[in-house]
Every structure is written in C-alpha cells, then in structure tokens.
Coordinates of C-alpha atoms in Angstrom, one line a residue:
H300 CA 9.2 74.1 39.1
A301 CA 10.3 74.0 36.3
H302 CA 10.9 70.9 33.6
I303 CA 13.8 69.0 31.4
D304 CA 11.7 67.3 29.1
T305 CA 11.5 69.3 25.4
V306 CA 9.6 68.5 21.8
P307 CA 11.7 67.1 19.3
A308 CA 14.3 69.2 17.5
G309 CA 12.5 68.5 13.9
D310 CA 14.9 68.1 10.9
R311 CA 18.4 68.7 12.5
A312 CA 19.8 69.8 9.2
A313 CA 18.0 73.0 9.4
W314 CA 19.8 73.8 12.3
A315 CA 22.7 76.2 12.8
H316 CA 24.1 73.5 15.3
D317 CA 23.7 70.7 16.4
P318 CA 20.5 70.8 18.7
F319 CA 21.9 68.6 21.5
S320 CA 25.6 70.2 21.6
G321 CA 24.8 73.4 23.8
V322 CA 26.7 75.6 21.5
V323 CA 27.7 78.5 22.9
E324 CA 27.9 81.6 20.7
D325 CA 28.0 85.6 21.1
G326 CA 26.8 85.2 24.6
H327 CA 24.0 82.3 23.7
I328 CA 23.7 79.0 24.5
Y329 CA 22.2 77.0 21.3
G330 CA 19.6 73.7 21.6
R331 CA 16.5 72.2 21.9
G332 CA 15.7 72.8 25.6
A333 CA 17.7 76.0 26.1
G334 CA 14.6 77.6 26.6
D335 CA 12.1 75.7 26.9
D336 CA 12.9 74.9 29.9
K337 CA 16.4 73.7 31.1
S338 CA 17.3 77.3 31.3
S339 CA 14.4 77.6 33.9
V340 CA 16.1 74.7 35.8
A341 CA 19.5 75.7 36.4
A342 CA 18.4 79.2 37.4
Q343 CA 16.0 77.7 39.9
V344 CA 19.0 75.5 40.8
M345 CA 21.4 78.0 41.1
A346 CA 19.7 80.2 43.4
L347 CA 19.2 76.9 45.9
V348 CA 23.3 76.5 45.4
V349 CA 23.6 80.4 46.2
L350 CA 21.3 80.1 49.0
A351 CA 23.2 77.1 50.4
R352 CA 26.7 78.3 50.3
A353 CA 26.1 81.6 51.4
G354 CA 24.5 79.6 54.4
I355 CA 21.4 82.1 54.7
S356 CA 18.6 80.5 56.9
L357 CA 14.9 80.8 55.5
D358 CA 11.8 81.4 57.8
G359 CA 10.0 78.8 55.3
Q360 CA 10.7 75.4 53.1
L361 CA 12.2 76.5 49.4
Q362 CA 11.3 73.8 47.4
V363 CA 12.4 73.0 43.6
A364 CA 10.0 70.4 41.6
V365 CA 11.9 69.2 38.4
V366 CA 9.6 67.8 36.1
S367 CA 10.0 65.4 32.7
D368 CA 6.8 65.7 31.2
E369 CA 5.3 68.8 31.1
E370 CA 5.2 68.8 27.3
S371 CA 3.3 65.8 27.2
G372 CA 0.5 66.5 29.4
A373 CA 2.1 66.4 33.3
H374 CA 0.3 62.6 34.0
Q375 CA 3.5 61.4 35.9
G376 CA 4.8 64.4 36.7
T377 CA 3.3 67.4 38.4
R378 CA -0.1 65.8 38.1
W379 CA 1.3 62.6 39.8
L380 CA 3.0 65.2 42.3
R381 CA 0.5 67.5 43.5
D382 CA -2.7 64.6 43.6
N383 CA -0.1 62.4 46.0
K384 CA 0.2 66.0 48.0
Y385 CA 4.1 65.5 47.2
L386 CA 3.5 69.3 45.9
Q387 CA 1.6 71.8 48.7
P388 CA 3.0 75.2 47.9
D389 CA 1.9 78.3 49.5
F390 CA 3.3 80.2 46.8
L391 CA 4.6 79.0 43.5
V392 CA 7.1 80.2 40.8
V393 CA 6.5 78.2 37.4
G394 CA 9.6 78.4 35.3
E395 CA 9.1 79.1 31.4
Q396 CA 10.1 81.6 29.0
T397 CA 8.9 85.4 29.5
D398 CA 12.2 87.0 28.8
N399 CA 12.7 87.7 32.7
Q400 CA 9.3 89.3 33.6
V401 CA 7.0 88.4 35.7
A402 CA 3.6 86.8 34.2
V403 CA 0.5 86.7 36.6
A404 CA -1.7 85.1 34.0
E405 CA -1.8 82.4 31.2
R406 CA -4.2 80.9 28.7
V407 CA -4.6 77.4 29.1
A408 CA -5.0 74.7 26.0
C409 CA -8.2 73.1 25.1
G410 CA -8.5 70.7 22.2
I411 CA -11.4 69.9 20.2
D412 CA -11.4 67.5 17.4
H413 CA -13.8 68.4 14.1
T414 CA -14.7 65.8 12.1
V415 CA -17.2 66.6 8.9
F416 CA -19.1 63.9 7.0
G417 CA -19.8 63.4 3.5
K418 CA -20.6 60.4 1.2
G419 CA -18.1 58.3 -0.3
T420 CA -17.8 57.2 -3.9
H421 CA -15.6 56.3 -6.8
G422 CA -13.0 59.1 -7.5
A423 CA -13.9 59.3 -10.8
M424 CA -18.1 59.9 -10.3
P425 CA -17.4 62.9 -7.6
W426 CA -20.8 64.4 -8.4
A427 CA -22.3 60.9 -7.1
G428 CA -20.5 61.7 -3.7
D429 CA -19.9 64.2 -1.3
N430 CA -16.1 65.5 -1.0
A431 CA -15.8 65.8 2.9
I432 CA -12.4 67.4 2.6
L433 CA -13.7 70.0 0.0
K434 CA -16.5 70.3 2.6
T435 CA -14.2 71.0 5.4
A436 CA -12.3 73.2 3.7
R437 CA -15.8 75.8 3.0
V438 CA -16.6 75.5 6.7
L439 CA -13.1 76.6 7.9
T440 CA -13.3 79.5 5.4
W441 CA -16.6 79.9 6.7
M442 CA -15.4 79.7 10.6
Q443 CA -12.4 81.7 10.3
K444 CA -14.5 84.6 8.7
R445 CA -17.3 84.6 11.8
L446 CA -15.4 83.3 14.7
F447 CA -11.6 84.6 14.4
P448 CA -13.1 88.7 15.2
K449 CA -14.8 87.6 17.8
L450 CA -12.1 85.6 19.7
A451 CA -9.6 88.8 18.7
D452 CA -12.3 91.0 20.2
R453 CA -11.5 88.9 23.8
R454 CA -9.4 90.7 26.1
H455 CA -6.9 90.3 29.2
P456 CA -5.1 93.2 30.6
Y457 CA -1.8 91.0 30.2
L458 CA -2.8 88.6 27.6
P459 CA -3.3 88.0 24.0
P460 CA -6.6 87.8 22.5
A461 CA -8.4 84.5 22.3
T462 CA -7.0 82.2 19.9
L463 CA -8.4 78.9 17.6
N464 CA -5.7 77.3 15.6
V465 CA -6.4 74.5 13.1
G466 CA -3.7 71.9 13.3
K467 CA -4.1 68.9 11.8
I468 CA -6.3 67.5 9.1
Q469 CA -6.8 64.0 7.9
G470 CA -9.2 62.2 6.1
G471 CA -10.0 59.9 3.1
L472 CA -9.1 56.3 2.0
Q473 CA -7.5 57.4 -1.2
W474 CA -6.6 59.6 -4.1
N475 CA -9.4 57.5 -6.1
V476 CA -12.0 57.6 -3.6
V477 CA -14.2 60.5 -2.8
P478 CA -13.6 60.9 0.9
D479 CA -16.5 60.2 3.5
Y480 CA -14.8 62.0 6.5
C481 CA -12.7 64.8 7.3
K482 CA -11.0 65.5 10.9
V483 CA -9.5 68.5 11.8
E484 CA -7.8 68.8 15.1
M485 CA -8.2 72.6 16.7
D486 CA -6.2 74.3 19.7
R487 CA -8.6 76.8 21.1
R488 CA -6.8 79.0 23.8
L489 CA -8.8 80.0 26.6
L490 CA -8.3 83.2 28.1
P491 CA -9.4 83.9 32.5
G492 CA -13.0 83.1 32.3
E493 CA -13.6 81.0 29.3
T494 CA -14.6 77.3 29.5
R495 CA -13.7 74.5 27.0
E496 CA -18.1 74.1 27.1
A497 CA -18.7 77.4 26.5
A498 CA -16.1 77.1 23.3
M499 CA -17.6 74.3 22.0
D500 CA -21.1 75.7 22.0
E501 CA -19.4 78.4 20.2
I502 CA -18.2 76.5 17.5
R503 CA -21.2 74.2 17.5
E504 CA -23.4 77.3 16.9
L505 CA -21.5 78.7 13.8
L506 CA -21.8 75.1 12.6
D507 CA -25.6 74.5 12.6
E508 CA -25.7 78.3 11.6
Y509 CA -23.8 76.9 8.6
D510 CA -26.0 73.9 7.8
T511 CA -29.3 76.2 7.6
A512 CA -27.1 79.2 5.7
V513 CA -24.9 77.1 3.2
E514 CA -25.4 73.7 2.7
P515 CA -26.4 70.3 4.6
L516 CA -23.6 69.6 7.1
K517 CA -23.5 66.9 9.1
Y518 CA -20.5 66.8 11.5
E519 CA -19.4 66.0 15.4
L520 CA -17.3 67.7 18.1
F521 CA -15.3 66.1 20.4
S522 CA -13.1 66.7 23.2
T523 CA -11.1 65.1 25.9
G524 CA -8.5 65.3 28.6
K525 CA -8.5 67.5 31.6
V526 CA -9.2 71.2 30.5
A527 CA -7.5 73.6 33.7
Q528 CA -8.1 76.5 35.5
N529 CA -6.3 79.3 34.3
I530 CA -3.5 81.3 36.2
N531 CA -5.3 84.9 37.0
T532 CA -3.0 86.0 40.1
D533 CA -4.1 89.4 41.2
P534 CA -1.1 92.2 40.5
D535 CA -1.5 93.6 43.9
E536 CA -1.3 89.9 45.7
P537 CA 2.1 91.0 48.0
F538 CA 4.2 88.3 46.5
V539 CA 3.6 89.2 43.4
Q540 CA 4.5 93.2 44.2
C541 CA 7.6 91.2 46.1
A542 CA 8.6 89.4 43.3
K543 CA 8.1 92.8 41.2
M544 CA 10.7 94.9 43.4
A545 CA 13.1 92.4 43.7
L546 CA 13.4 92.3 39.6
Q547 CA 13.9 96.0 39.4
D548 CA 16.6 95.7 42.2
V549 CA 18.3 93.1 40.4
T550 CA 17.8 94.7 36.9
S551 CA 17.9 98.1 38.0
R552 CA 14.8 99.3 36.0
A553 CA 11.0 98.8 36.6
R554 CA 9.4 96.0 34.4
E555 CA 5.9 96.0 33.6
L556 CA 4.3 92.6 34.7
T557 CA 3.1 90.4 31.7
G558 CA 1.6 87.4 30.8
Y559 CA 2.9 83.9 29.5
V560 CA 1.7 83.2 26.1
Q561 CA 1.8 79.5 26.0
T562 CA 0.4 77.1 28.9
S563 CA 2.7 75.7 31.6
D564 CA 2.4 72.8 34.6
G565 CA 1.0 75.7 36.7
R566 CA -2.0 75.3 35.2
W567 CA -2.8 72.1 37.9
F568 CA -2.4 74.6 40.8
A569 CA -4.4 77.7 39.7
G570 CA -7.6 76.6 41.1
D571 CA -6.1 75.8 44.9
G572 CA -6.1 79.4 45.9
F573 CA -2.5 80.6 46.7
P574 CA -0.3 83.2 44.1
I575 CA 1.3 81.9 40.9
I576 CA 3.9 83.8 39.3
I577 CA 5.8 82.8 35.9
F578 CA 9.3 83.5 34.9
G579 CA 12.4 82.5 33.4
P580 CA 14.8 83.5 31.0
S581 CA 14.7 83.4 27.0
D582 CA 12.0 84.5 24.7
P583 CA 9.0 82.8 24.2
A584 CA 8.9 82.9 20.3
V585 CA 12.0 80.8 20.5
G586 CA 10.6 77.8 22.2
H587 CA 9.8 74.7 19.7
A588 CA 11.3 76.7 17.2
T589 CA 14.7 75.9 15.5
D590 CA 18.1 77.7 16.7
E591 CA 16.1 77.8 20.3
H592 CA 18.5 79.9 22.6
V593 CA 19.2 81.6 25.8
S594 CA 21.2 84.6 26.8
I595 CA 23.6 83.9 29.4
D596 CA 23.4 87.3 30.4
Q597 CA 19.5 86.5 31.3
L598 CA 20.2 83.4 32.4
V599 CA 22.8 84.9 35.4
E600 CA 19.8 87.3 36.0
A601 CA 17.4 85.0 36.4
A602 CA 19.1 83.2 39.2
K603 CA 20.0 86.8 40.7
F604 CA 16.3 87.1 40.7
L605 CA 15.1 84.1 42.1
T606 CA 18.0 84.2 45.0
L607 CA 17.0 87.8 46.1
L608 CA 13.0 86.4 45.8
A609 CA 13.8 83.8 48.0
V610 CA 15.3 85.6 50.6
R611 CA 13.1 89.0 50.9
W612 CA 9.7 86.1 50.9
L613 CA 11.0 84.0 53.3
Q614 CA 12.9 85.8 55.8
G615 CA 9.8 87.8 57.5
S616 CA 9.6 90.6 55.0
K617 CA 6.1 89.5 53.1

C-alpha cells in the first residue's frame, strides 16, 4: 500500500528546484512527493515488475494498492476500499518514509479544537471587556508548563513521546474590537494505548484547574472525525522477523526495528488483527518540507527489499 497524493508545495520560489520538475542531482530526486510518497509507490510497483519478469510463482496473492487521498483522510481511498472489502490483506506493508527501516508502530493524529470565550467591547475600552485572545495565550502557556512534561515522559520502545501541537489560531472580529472568542486547533499524537477520550479528559482537567487556580475560564473542547487504532505490531511476529532478515540480506548489515513518526493509512487496518509494517525510502524529516527529496540508492534498495520479502514470505518459507 502506498499513496500518490501530496501536500501543496508552498512557496515554489523557496525551492532549489521546481517542486514538480523531478530534478536529479547528486544521486537524489527532488520534488514534492519524492519521498512522501511516490518513491514508495515506485519501489512497490517495480517489485511487481521484477517478480513478473522473472516468472516467479508465489504461494498467495501479492496486491499493490495505490491510493490518492491519504493526505486528506482516506475517505475515498483506503477506507472505502477496506470497508467495501476490496482490501482484505493477511499481512500489510505500508509504504511511507522510514529511511528504509522496518517500522512496527506509529502514533495516530487526533485533532482537538479548543475555544476560549471572553467579552467583546470597543477596542478603545479594553478594561470593559475580557480579551479572549490574550486569555488564550495565558492558557496555552499554562498548558505548556503543566501538560507537555507529562507527555514527554510517555514512552514507547519504537516511537517518540506523545505530543501536542498548537497548529492554528483564530479569533476576534477586527482590530478595534476586543475579541470575545479565540479558537485554537491542536494536533495530539496518541501513543499505542492512548485514546482520544483520555487525551481530552486530561486537557479538560487542566483547564478546570486553571479556572479554579488562576482566573475564570469559559471554554469548549471539541473533536470530530474517526481516530483509528495505532499500528503496534509485535516485533516477534514471524512476518516482522522475515522482513528484518530480508532487509539485512539486501543491505548486508543488520538494521534495528523502528517506529514511524508520522501517521499512515495503515491505521485503518490496525484493529483487524494481522501484522502491519511500515517501510519506504527517504528521511521522514523531508516529507512536507521544502526541497523534499529521495536517494536513488535508497529507492533501488527498497525495491530489492520488497521483492525479496515477497519471495520469502509467499513461497512457503513462513
């Protein structure tokens, strides 16, 4: 499984090369989607091509699903294919940027909206109102001091800690009006075992504490959309060990298992009870970034790994 859709390129003038040109330079391909996720698409398709050209007969069906709305929620892609039983795998390799390491776990994204209410009035009389934007700034500072250290202490052997990112803020009517509301949109990354409900309860508890200990606070928390389960595959699963050994044989060196820092479409299968790994070329840090790129050597290495994994797993060696 891999996806061909991308995020926008942003300011094209900031790129060293046009983001849609696919320039090859110093052994790398540059462009939006070079790593996330078209290199995984290319590697997976080439693995099929190699197997077909070699006339290798597999004991089972090898299917490649290339979708086009992973970045926007997978409603018409992976989720639709799964829910309508077009994708019913027994084992799954999700192509994403892992620097060609086998990842067995990921955090999932949970969007939480937080709105603070104040009292509006004329901008010339701020003392007569209650500025919701300024209050939100104080509340966020409070949350940063009280919540972020707790999240940083939550660990998983293959993943970064749980996190909360304040990604968007909006409020007020215009410059000469004291704002009566301020809304922030937050990205809470959940570790395996965490739930949206528990994450929201934790934030709500802190906000209620702020209301009691610091200043009166009228607020609203809101979260919508489906939050899938985390990929959290047992590293001792035979499929994982087969992948680990195949990668070692392709690269001639041992590579430790890892986790995927971002969130993939694999999460929509995480509750279905079969092993899932995430694997693909390119450094995850360059995804969604200016001058996104992928190493050609890694791209070829990924195709070799996927070919060998298919042969070993689907020729009765499991």
